[in-house]
Amino acid sequence: MLVDAILSAEDKRFFEHGGFDFIRIVGAAWADLRHTSQHYQGASTITMQVARTFFLSTERNWRRKLAEAMISVELEQRFNKQQIFELYANEVYLGNRGSFGIRGFSEASVAYFGKDLRQLTLAECAYLAGIIRAPNYYSSADRHPERGVQARDRVLTQMLDNKYINDEDLKDAKGELLKIIRTSTSGSEAPYFVDMVKDHLLDKYSETELLSENFRVYTTLDPALQRAAAAAVDAGMKNVDLLLAKKYDKWKRDQARKGGNEAIPQAQVALVALDPRTGEIKAVIGGRDYGQSQLNHALARRQPGSVFKPFVYAAAFDNAVDNVQPIITPATTIDDEPTTFEFDGKEYTPNNYGEKFMGRVTVRDALTNSLNVATVKVAELIGYGRVVQVARKMGLGTNIQPTPAVALGAYEMTPIDVAAAYTTFATMGTRAEPQFLHVVVNADGTPLEKFTPQTHLALDPRVTFLVDSLLKDVLNRGTGAGVRARGFTLPAAGKTGTSRDGWFAGFTSNLLCVIWIGFDDNRDLGFTGSVVAGPIWADFMTRATSLAQYRDVKDFTMPDGVQSVLIDPDTLELATPNCPTTREEVYVAGSAPTVFCEVHGGHNLFTSTGSILSRVFGGGDPKSPQKDANGQPITTYDPNRPPNATGQGPADPSAEPGEKKKNPLQKIFGIFGGKKKEPDKVKPKPEKGDSP
């Protein structure tokens, strides 16, 4: 029955002709010439289909038809009909089950019906033969039964016309229910990724080509990493469910009291992992259950919250590169206190998480602790337009606007958008465009599309290194410290984010991952990114770096043009050997401090050598030279010497913006703790804002 069905559907005179039907070939060529590329007329015999599958491209024109005919004649001379038919029946493309292509009727019989060929009914044989014409269309009959009926009935009618069956056979076969095995809705380990590939193919190729031809698509997906992502998300979302269940306990009691039965809302998730050097997407989780929702949350636009803050500080540090005032460094101090900002005739009053303020803080601590007010102040200092300008250079769309809210991630973007922009931080300033395909080839292996990494320099490497040093602190001692507590200790940098949703974006030298968690109806999740997204990121990166290709993690290398010096954390001036504590700080060359610490000098006020008085009025021995993190002395500033790019000495002696030079009396009185009392300020009542 199957042979009769195949012959009826594809080549009823196969055992009679010599490889091609001359009349049909001429008719197809004439139709091609008359209608150009829009209406092709098929005329391929089974032998010609074998010729095309093994020797030719899938291009549709009269030249290929003639080539098929010539090769078909050669095949007919070298092989008998039985051999050619067997080759065809074992290799013909018969659609997909999930992400796996099916070749040959034996494989198709098992895939679609779970049977051996000898067990197939007439209706099932007709359906399989009917798939050949448009395999990608008819192979989805498990989800679209009408397509299966259409393919089956067409072939049954052809079999009746060719007298392989009678009217009674036709009636019985049409009355039979096709019991096609239903595949899982996802159909693959990475259904959302597969959808992205399909969408690209539909944009690039015609539906006719996709339904009838056998394309081979080579993607960037890493199956092992995809499995790691799925495992991390599965474990992490169970924890999120528990958190939400506790949160909604009262809500459930209220529901029961009111007689309602609404279920606890289920949070959704997205994970994007890519190679920051190339932009190749290695793993994608677009939701919790593809069967329940095919919405790819990795492509859904949501507010990123504090995940956007690094772009504010990148714009601020970029001022030093462009020599634009004000010069902002990681040690620049900002007042973190309740503040109302005025913009465009309106007031904007952000709040810190938990309504807690830290007073005067460095820029480093402002980002490390994800302080909202301090971040908006930085954006205000450099100009909101400057923030938008730098963010757009890093690929963050045209929808973000120069307002105070931009500093706190108020403008929507997708997880893939965020991941692509963060490649700039992970690669010393080079942005990589996300890509998920390597090459698309036709049935004979001819490349139709090739994809190579698309990168460009979006941010100065010096600025990138400064931002990275802050983002490392986020993981080591800031809002992302839970990552370290969970055992991930490799060199990495990252940022938490909380709006109505929870975010975590972070990277090593060879892998970048962004996590998003939230509700489809945009209700407030009620948990910070560090609580819900951070654990998933840590779990995924731990699993990923256990794989050989992601294990070799390097620390971020300091580029030329960056200074690393020891400073006193209290005065933020160059440290002396007598400072009780010191820490290393990094600067764009030319913006480091040039004054040595005057509070912890370790000298008595009235000693004759090295005293504060002698430093104020002159004379005395010079200080002992400061040494940097590498043990090298920092030399006294020489205005005629160019800035040392490797961090062995202070650079331009210009003071920090707003810093006034102290006169001798101020310095002396400052020793005794004298300080001008500032008038009390009326603090505005803060409103709810972004959180870490």
XYZ file of C-alpha atoms in Angstrom:
692
model
C 0.000 0.000 0.000
C 2.780 2.454 0.860
C 4.509 2.016 -2.514
C 1.208 2.617 -4.307
C 0.589 5.722 -2.205
C 4.069 7.132 -2.947
C 3.761 6.487 -6.675
C 0.304 8.095 -6.786
C 1.487 11.155 -4.896
C 4.817 11.714 -6.636
C 5.375 9.754 -9.859
C 2.687 7.364 -11.092
C 4.740 6.348 -14.188
C 7.994 5.823 -12.287
C 8.393 2.214 -13.442
C 7.679 3.206 -17.065
C 9.773 6.306 -17.879
C 13.524 6.583 -18.299
C 14.117 9.029 -15.468
C 12.167 12.081 -16.586
C 8.953 13.041 -18.299
C 9.889 15.267 -21.244
C 6.431 16.807 -21.627
C 6.257 17.771 -17.935
C 9.810 19.206 -18.004
C 8.984 21.477 -20.945
C 5.761 22.589 -19.285
C 7.553 23.472 -16.051
C 10.306 25.392 -17.883
C 7.733 27.389 -19.865
C 5.829 28.245 -16.678
C 9.089 29.344 -15.053
C 9.972 31.672 -17.942
C 6.488 33.129 -18.115
C 5.910 33.707 -14.396
C 9.540 34.392 -13.281
C 10.051 33.273 -9.664
C 6.530 33.619 -8.314
C 4.681 30.592 -9.716
C 6.703 27.460 -10.227
C 5.273 24.298 -11.715
C 6.621 21.063 -10.229
C 7.620 18.335 -12.660
C 10.184 16.252 -10.798
C 10.009 12.491 -11.038
C 11.239 10.312 -8.198
C 14.569 9.854 -9.994
C 14.913 13.609 -10.394
C 14.183 14.126 -6.698
C 16.989 11.696 -5.898
C 19.285 13.648 -8.228
C 18.392 16.917 -6.524
C 18.758 15.536 -3.014
C 22.232 14.132 -3.551
C 23.782 16.245 -6.305
C 22.053 19.618 -6.787
C 20.913 22.731 -4.941
C 17.273 23.479 -4.190
C 17.211 26.526 -6.474
C 14.053 26.541 -8.598
C 14.619 27.397 -12.272
C 14.764 25.754 -15.676
C 18.549 25.267 -15.561
C 18.266 23.110 -12.486
C 15.414 21.162 -14.114
C 17.615 20.342 -17.088
C 20.485 19.339 -14.801
C 18.119 17.083 -12.881
C 17.038 15.456 -16.121
C 20.618 14.789 -17.218
C 21.620 13.323 -13.854
C 18.416 11.285 -13.781
C 19.293 9.652 -17.103
C 22.697 8.731 -15.694
C 21.112 7.300 -12.547
C 18.671 5.234 -14.592
C 21.593 3.769 -16.524
C 23.627 2.916 -13.445
C 20.864 1.628 -11.163
C 17.667 -0.316 -11.625
C 14.254 1.059 -10.648
C 14.095 -0.921 -7.429
C 17.419 0.508 -6.219
C 16.430 4.073 -7.076
C 13.072 3.729 -5.335
C 14.670 2.259 -2.206
C 17.181 5.102 -2.108
C 14.361 7.607 -2.400
C 12.136 5.927 0.196
C 14.979 5.789 2.717
C 16.237 9.373 2.263
C 13.252 11.564 1.375
C 12.685 14.401 3.836
C 9.438 13.965 5.781
C 9.301 16.884 8.183
C 10.303 17.349 11.803
C 9.354 16.027 15.177
C 10.396 18.715 17.576
C 13.832 19.881 16.471
C 14.756 16.619 14.733
C 14.443 16.109 10.992
C 12.878 12.877 9.719
C 14.303 11.092 6.686
C 12.776 8.036 5.108
C 9.449 6.278 5.543
C 10.716 3.760 8.065
C 11.741 6.563 10.412
C 8.530 8.467 9.691
C 6.358 5.459 10.488
C 7.815 5.239 13.975
C 7.885 9.007 14.529
C 4.278 9.679 13.501
C 2.494 6.440 14.393
C 4.861 4.428 16.583
C 4.598 1.503 14.150
C 6.679 -0.610 11.849
C 6.027 0.006 8.143
C 4.265 -3.353 7.814
C 1.686 -2.327 10.426
C 0.517 0.851 8.669
C -3.088 1.171 7.534
C -4.120 2.520 4.135
C -5.001 5.903 5.651
C -1.641 6.113 7.412
C 0.242 5.215 4.224
C -1.645 7.919 2.350
C -0.812 10.495 5.030
C 2.921 9.705 4.963
C 3.000 9.905 1.170
C 1.096 13.179 1.348
C 3.735 14.754 3.576
C 6.299 14.816 0.741
C 4.757 17.799 -1.033
C 5.108 20.158 1.974
C 6.802 18.257 4.809
C 7.126 21.113 7.301
C 3.450 21.975 6.896
C 1.898 18.524 7.024
C 4.219 17.138 9.713
C 2.436 19.312 12.291
C -0.808 17.344 11.928
C -0.619 16.298 15.583
C -1.395 19.912 16.503
C -3.329 20.716 13.317
C -5.410 17.599 12.489
C -6.987 19.266 9.455
C -3.591 19.269 7.753
C -3.254 15.531 8.184
C -6.732 14.953 6.759
C -5.926 17.178 3.800
C -2.715 15.291 2.946
C -4.340 11.872 3.433
C -7.462 12.583 1.381
C -5.500 14.074 -1.510
C -3.371 10.944 -1.866
C -6.353 8.604 -1.403
C -8.105 10.350 -4.292
C -4.988 9.975 -6.439
C -4.806 6.269 -5.545
C -8.435 5.863 -6.606
C -7.731 7.628 -9.914
C -4.783 5.294 -10.509
C -6.970 2.272 -9.646
C -4.868 1.207 -6.657
C -7.992 1.275 -4.436
C -11.745 1.192 -4.979
C -14.571 3.391 -3.715
C -15.135 1.274 -0.625
C -11.449 1.461 0.312
C -11.597 5.210 -0.144
C -14.638 5.555 2.101
C -13.187 3.371 4.855
C -9.817 5.127 4.813
C -11.371 8.593 4.938
C -13.494 7.525 7.884
C -10.478 6.383 9.875
C -9.178 8.696 12.599
C -5.500 9.486 12.149
C -3.854 8.731 15.490
C -0.673 10.731 15.076
C 1.603 10.671 18.111
C 1.482 14.033 19.776
C 4.853 15.535 20.546
C 5.478 17.676 23.584
C 4.518 21.258 22.927
C 8.098 22.354 23.323
C 9.403 19.716 20.971
C 12.983 20.425 21.994
C 15.228 21.338 24.883
C 15.221 24.950 23.729
C 11.772 25.713 22.278
C 12.038 29.478 22.697
C 15.384 29.479 20.932
C 13.925 27.362 18.120
C 11.115 29.903 17.762
C 13.695 32.657 17.337
C 15.330 30.651 14.565
C 11.980 29.979 12.893
C 11.046 33.653 13.013
C 14.295 34.549 11.288
C 13.760 31.944 8.576
C 10.204 33.149 7.974
C 11.508 36.686 7.564
C 14.239 35.577 5.169
C 12.618 32.874 3.051
C 9.222 32.340 1.495
C 6.712 30.048 3.144
C 6.747 27.849 0.047
C 10.504 27.335 0.351
C 10.319 26.559 4.051
C 7.451 24.093 3.663
C 8.865 22.186 0.720
C 12.647 22.347 1.044
C 15.058 20.767 3.487
C 17.126 23.519 5.090
C 19.928 22.714 7.481
C 20.363 25.375 10.117
C 23.464 25.495 12.316
C 22.923 27.577 15.435
C 25.000 29.015 18.265
C 23.092 27.069 20.937
C 25.206 25.049 23.356
C 23.076 22.042 24.410
C 25.082 21.438 27.586
C 24.726 25.065 28.621
C 21.027 25.020 27.733
C 20.548 22.053 30.065
C 22.451 23.905 32.791
C 20.173 26.900 32.288
C 17.042 24.760 32.470
C 18.225 23.056 35.661
C 19.148 26.347 37.341
C 15.849 27.962 36.376
C 13.833 24.957 37.524
C 15.519 24.919 40.937
C 15.438 28.690 41.312
C 11.786 29.099 40.403
C 10.798 26.531 43.016
C 12.371 28.870 45.550
C 10.503 31.819 44.022
C 7.248 29.865 44.276
C 7.883 29.245 47.977
C 8.561 32.931 48.569
C 5.393 33.901 46.742
C 3.354 31.268 48.590
C 4.377 32.779 51.917
C 3.665 36.259 50.650
C 0.232 35.251 49.387
C -0.851 33.305 52.500
C -2.976 36.202 53.712
C -4.213 36.780 50.185
C -5.346 33.138 50.002
C -7.183 33.420 53.315
C -8.961 36.518 52.062
C -9.875 34.663 48.868
C -11.321 31.746 50.842
C -13.306 34.080 53.079
C -14.789 35.779 50.021
C -15.530 32.466 48.338
C -13.022 33.074 45.559
C -10.861 30.396 44.010
C -8.304 32.425 42.067
C -4.966 30.642 41.994
C -1.754 32.168 43.284
C -0.211 34.001 40.343
C 2.787 32.242 38.857
C 5.917 34.254 38.204
C 7.591 33.951 34.819
C 11.288 33.844 34.043
C 13.775 34.567 31.289
C 17.445 33.657 31.019
C 19.833 34.744 28.285
C 23.411 33.468 28.211
C 25.868 34.509 25.542
C 29.548 34.726 24.741
C 30.330 38.420 25.321
C 33.241 38.311 22.883
C 31.162 37.236 19.889
C 27.536 37.856 20.874
C 26.696 34.208 20.193
C 23.655 33.210 22.232
C 24.460 29.945 23.991
C 21.289 29.375 26.015
C 17.803 30.864 26.221
C 14.972 30.222 28.644
C 11.940 32.230 27.545
C 9.448 31.074 30.161
C 8.573 28.384 32.674
C 6.512 26.136 30.411
C 6.419 26.465 26.651
C 3.295 24.318 26.586
C 1.412 26.864 28.680
C 2.850 30.015 27.139
C 4.845 30.492 23.963
C 5.578 34.125 24.870
C 9.350 34.501 24.844
C 10.049 36.672 27.876
C 13.656 37.061 26.751
C 12.203 39.308 24.032
C 9.623 41.059 26.238
C 10.201 44.688 27.211
C 10.260 45.440 30.950
C 11.777 48.074 33.235
C 15.325 46.966 34.146
C 15.577 48.936 37.383
C 19.045 49.127 38.919
C 20.524 46.883 36.238
C 20.676 50.116 34.225
C 22.770 52.003 36.813
C 26.186 50.936 35.432
C 25.396 52.920 32.286
C 24.978 56.054 34.425
C 28.406 55.566 35.974
C 29.939 54.720 32.608
C 28.709 58.068 31.315
C 30.096 59.783 34.419
C 33.568 58.224 34.122
C 33.610 59.010 30.418
C 33.867 62.705 31.313
C 37.471 62.153 32.410
C 38.305 60.611 29.045
C 36.751 63.500 27.149
C 38.105 66.047 29.669
C 34.578 67.313 30.266
C 33.580 68.830 33.603
C 32.663 67.624 36.111
C 35.311 64.910 36.351
C 33.794 61.954 38.227
C 35.937 59.160 39.680
C 35.083 56.099 41.797
C 36.219 58.127 44.823
C 34.076 61.185 44.091
C 31.641 61.740 46.964
C 27.892 62.278 46.707
C 25.329 63.101 49.403
C 22.887 60.224 49.699
C 19.915 61.841 51.404
C 16.218 62.415 50.667
C 16.106 64.713 47.663
C 13.486 66.088 45.324
C 14.687 66.722 41.789
C 13.078 69.294 39.559
C 12.934 68.607 35.849
C 10.840 70.054 33.065
C 8.584 71.816 35.550
C 7.921 68.642 37.527
C 9.223 67.165 40.762
C 10.749 63.715 41.068
C 11.434 62.210 44.503
C 13.080 58.788 44.348
C 13.673 56.690 47.417
C 16.323 54.213 48.453
C 15.433 50.613 49.150
C 14.009 50.381 52.657
C 14.048 54.203 52.876
C 17.618 53.985 54.183
C 20.190 56.663 53.386
C 23.948 56.493 53.885
C 24.858 60.178 53.939
C 28.022 61.171 52.112
C 29.262 58.229 50.053
C 31.732 57.600 47.276
C 30.549 56.803 43.792
C 31.950 53.301 44.299
C 29.774 52.722 47.345
C 26.776 54.296 45.628
C 26.790 51.633 42.923
C 27.960 48.811 45.176
C 24.989 49.410 47.479
C 22.637 50.418 44.645
C 21.742 53.787 46.129
C 19.014 55.410 44.086
C 19.242 59.029 45.179
C 23.022 59.150 44.826
C 22.747 57.658 41.340
C 20.211 60.239 40.201
C 22.506 62.944 41.580
C 25.380 61.610 39.480
C 23.130 61.646 36.422
C 22.065 65.187 37.243
C 25.698 66.293 37.623
C 26.764 65.067 34.195
C 23.427 65.696 32.504
C 20.647 63.217 31.768
C 21.321 63.651 28.072
C 24.877 62.434 28.597
C 23.538 59.235 30.185
C 21.214 58.629 27.244
C 23.987 59.346 24.752
C 26.342 56.765 26.268
C 23.572 54.182 26.721
C 22.599 54.485 23.069
C 26.226 54.067 22.013
C 26.072 50.772 23.881
C 22.979 49.739 21.948
C 20.111 50.545 24.284
C 17.504 51.706 21.809
C 15.828 55.004 21.168
C 13.015 54.785 23.713
C 15.086 55.931 26.701
C 14.707 59.637 27.418
C 16.880 62.223 29.247
C 14.903 62.465 32.494
C 15.827 61.814 36.151
C 14.011 58.462 35.981
C 16.400 57.205 33.303
C 19.083 56.794 35.989
C 16.958 54.172 37.755
C 16.044 52.093 34.709
C 12.533 53.405 34.173
C 12.542 52.835 30.413
C 11.711 49.362 29.158
C 14.108 46.994 27.427
C 14.335 43.253 26.842
C 16.676 40.830 28.629
C 18.468 40.312 25.309
C 18.868 44.104 24.993
C 20.439 44.209 28.448
C 22.713 41.253 27.687
C 23.920 42.838 24.455
C 24.688 46.155 26.174
C 26.529 44.394 29.011
C 28.901 42.774 26.493
C 30.533 46.211 26.428
C 31.447 45.889 30.104
C 32.657 42.303 29.708
C 35.017 43.008 26.802
C 36.757 46.270 27.657
C 34.349 48.411 25.679
C 33.515 46.307 22.621
C 29.828 45.665 22.049
C 28.859 42.406 20.339
C 25.546 42.112 18.520
C 23.511 39.083 19.671
C 23.326 36.298 17.109
C 21.869 32.801 17.198
C 22.846 31.382 13.800
C 26.144 30.208 12.326
C 25.072 29.171 8.845
C 21.991 28.142 6.868
C 22.567 25.625 4.080
C 20.306 23.893 1.600
C 19.915 20.157 1.138
C 23.174 19.746 -0.754
C 25.190 21.780 1.748
C 25.424 25.046 -0.193
C 25.523 27.967 2.285
C 22.582 30.324 1.937
C 23.535 32.555 4.873
C 26.701 32.863 6.913
C 26.922 34.767 10.175
C 30.071 36.263 11.648
C 30.428 38.221 14.901
C 29.398 41.860 14.584
C 31.341 43.979 17.067
C 32.299 47.611 17.482
C 33.983 49.755 20.123
C 31.199 51.416 22.107
C 33.006 52.588 25.238
C 36.555 53.579 26.117
C 38.408 50.619 27.734
C 39.510 52.859 30.616
C 35.908 53.664 31.451
C 34.913 50.026 31.128
C 37.601 48.935 33.571
C 36.439 51.459 36.162
C 32.829 50.292 35.847
C 33.940 46.664 36.067
C 35.864 47.370 39.266
C 32.644 48.712 40.798
C 30.591 45.778 39.522
C 33.102 43.365 41.058
C 32.469 45.081 44.387
C 28.726 44.555 43.895
C 29.364 40.803 44.019
C 32.077 40.884 46.663
C 30.441 43.152 49.239
C 27.334 44.769 47.786
C 23.784 43.877 46.821
C 25.022 40.877 44.837
C 27.080 39.358 47.643
C 24.673 36.430 47.813
C 26.391 35.085 44.704
C 29.627 34.678 46.652
C 27.765 33.262 49.640
C 26.400 30.564 47.345
C 29.895 29.431 46.452
C 30.600 31.091 43.116
C 34.120 32.449 43.626
C 35.547 32.934 40.125
C 36.392 36.455 38.887
C 33.100 38.041 37.886
C 31.132 41.264 37.921
C 27.418 41.929 38.035
C 24.464 44.025 39.091
C 21.149 43.392 40.764
C 18.006 45.133 39.598
C 14.520 45.607 40.989
C 11.580 47.413 39.467
C 8.265 45.607 39.563
C 10.401 42.654 38.522
C 13.650 41.087 39.680
C 16.819 41.176 37.561
C 20.401 40.032 37.717
C 23.003 40.739 35.036
C 26.565 39.539 35.360
C 29.529 38.127 33.522
C 32.904 36.446 33.582
C 35.558 36.930 30.917
C 33.897 34.367 28.629
C 30.231 34.103 29.607
C 27.490 36.649 30.244
C 24.092 35.880 31.727
C 20.984 37.978 32.377
C 18.068 36.770 34.502
C 14.592 38.341 34.632
C 11.697 37.290 36.879
C 8.256 38.877 36.970
C 4.533 38.553 36.295
C 2.866 38.679 32.900
C 0.255 41.131 34.193
C 3.029 43.480 35.372
C 2.024 43.306 39.029
C 4.742 44.007 41.582
C 6.813 40.895 42.306
C 7.568 42.142 45.798
C 11.110 40.777 46.018
C 14.457 42.236 45.044
C 16.551 40.929 42.191
C 19.184 39.790 44.673
C 16.627 37.498 46.344
C 14.918 35.935 43.313
C 17.250 36.321 40.321
C 20.638 36.267 42.041
C 20.408 32.631 43.213
C 19.511 31.456 39.700
C 22.447 33.384 38.239
C 24.843 31.908 40.800
C 23.537 28.379 40.213
C 23.721 28.714 36.443
C 27.233 30.181 36.438
C 28.428 27.466 38.809
C 27.067 24.793 36.476
C 28.394 26.600 33.401
C 31.935 27.008 34.688
C 32.088 23.300 35.453
C 31.995 22.780 31.668
C 35.386 22.775 29.959
C 34.673 25.598 27.513
C 33.637 28.052 30.252
C 36.067 26.996 32.979
C 39.044 29.138 31.959
C 37.921 32.399 33.542
C 40.343 35.328 33.542
C 40.292 38.416 35.718
C 39.714 41.752 34.013
C 42.996 43.255 32.781
C 43.813 46.874 33.509
C 44.197 48.732 30.199
C 46.662 51.494 29.416
C 45.540 54.863 30.683
C 44.275 53.664 34.072
C 46.013 54.482 37.362
C 45.819 52.327 40.456
C 46.839 54.096 43.663
C 46.501 53.579 47.410
C 44.256 56.075 49.148
C 43.107 56.708 52.672
C 39.424 55.646 52.725
C 38.573 58.437 55.180
C 40.178 61.388 53.438
C 40.214 59.878 49.920
C 43.680 61.387 49.518
C 46.884 59.554 48.649
C 47.774 57.261 51.534
C 50.944 57.668 53.573
C 52.742 54.891 55.470
C 51.074 56.186 58.653
C 47.475 55.883 57.490
C 45.797 53.235 59.686
C 43.887 51.788 56.737
C 44.335 52.069 53.005
C 42.586 50.780 49.945
C 43.364 50.630 46.286
C 41.396 52.831 43.911
C 41.457 53.138 40.142
C 41.238 56.274 38.035
C 41.392 57.367 34.450
C 44.940 58.715 34.143
C 44.936 62.383 34.992
C 42.053 62.233 37.461
C 43.727 60.597 40.476
C 44.286 62.631 43.672
C 47.586 64.486 44.006
C 47.447 65.451 47.698
C 48.771 63.144 50.402
C 46.614 62.400 53.431
C 46.826 65.275 55.921
C 44.844 63.713 58.747
C 46.760 60.485 59.296
C 50.237 61.901 58.744
C 51.441 60.412 62.019
C 53.370 63.546 63.016
C 53.086 65.711 66.147
C 51.806 69.207 65.532
C 54.941 70.824 67.079
C 57.679 68.522 65.736
C 60.127 70.297 63.522
C 60.388 67.714 60.780
C 57.498 66.444 58.690
C 54.933 68.142 60.930
C 51.665 69.526 59.696
C 52.943 73.038 60.491
C 56.032 72.457 58.379
C 53.885 71.137 55.565
C 51.618 74.162 55.820
C 54.330 76.809 56.053
C 57.090 74.948 54.204
C 60.334 73.246 55.184
C 60.950 69.834 56.707
C 61.777 66.496 55.169
C 59.666 65.113 52.377
C 57.193 62.335 53.050
C 58.159 58.750 52.644
C 57.165 57.747 49.138
C 53.803 56.024 48.776
C 53.787 52.608 47.156
C 51.017 51.311 44.952
C 49.373 47.865 44.916
C 52.370 46.463 43.038
C 54.857 47.740 45.603
C 56.214 50.476 43.336
C 56.737 54.011 44.683
C 54.430 56.799 43.548
C 56.699 59.689 42.633
C 56.081 63.315 43.456
C 53.977 65.034 40.850
C 56.017 66.776 38.174
C 53.966 69.103 35.944
C 56.446 68.594 33.121
C 56.116 64.807 33.213
C 53.245 63.238 31.248
C 50.722 61.180 33.254
C 51.949 57.668 33.937
C 49.414 55.309 32.354
C 50.511 52.292 34.366
C 49.566 53.692 37.744
C 53.046 54.434 39.156
C 52.388 58.075 39.934
C 49.726 60.702 40.283
C 48.643 62.562 37.208
C 47.105 65.975 36.573
C 47.013 67.917 39.861
C 43.597 69.428 39.227
C 41.339 69.199 42.268
C 38.076 67.328 42.395
C 35.124 69.445 41.221
C 33.820 71.678 43.934
C 36.862 71.085 46.178
C 38.325 74.334 47.598
C 41.957 74.649 48.535
C 42.367 75.069 52.300
C 44.353 77.996 53.656
C 46.899 77.393 56.451
C 44.545 78.380 59.282
C 41.817 76.097 58.018
C 44.316 73.246 57.969
C 45.460 73.938 61.520
C 41.945 74.310 62.936
C 40.899 71.212 61.024
C 43.328 69.209 63.127
C 41.203 69.856 66.210
C 38.042 68.732 64.492
C 36.704 72.194 63.887
C 34.002 72.172 61.242
C 31.575 74.774 60.076
C 28.082 73.889 61.195
C 25.651 73.718 58.351
C 22.080 74.965 58.787
C 19.408 72.324 59.192
C 17.750 71.334 55.973
C 14.095 70.537 55.463
C 14.063 67.029 54.084
C 11.243 66.185 51.676
C 9.184 63.105 52.378
C 10.534 60.337 50.126
C 8.344 58.286 47.877
C 8.765 54.663 46.928
C 11.487 54.184 44.370
C 13.718 51.589 42.827
C 15.597 49.090 44.924
C 18.732 47.025 44.471
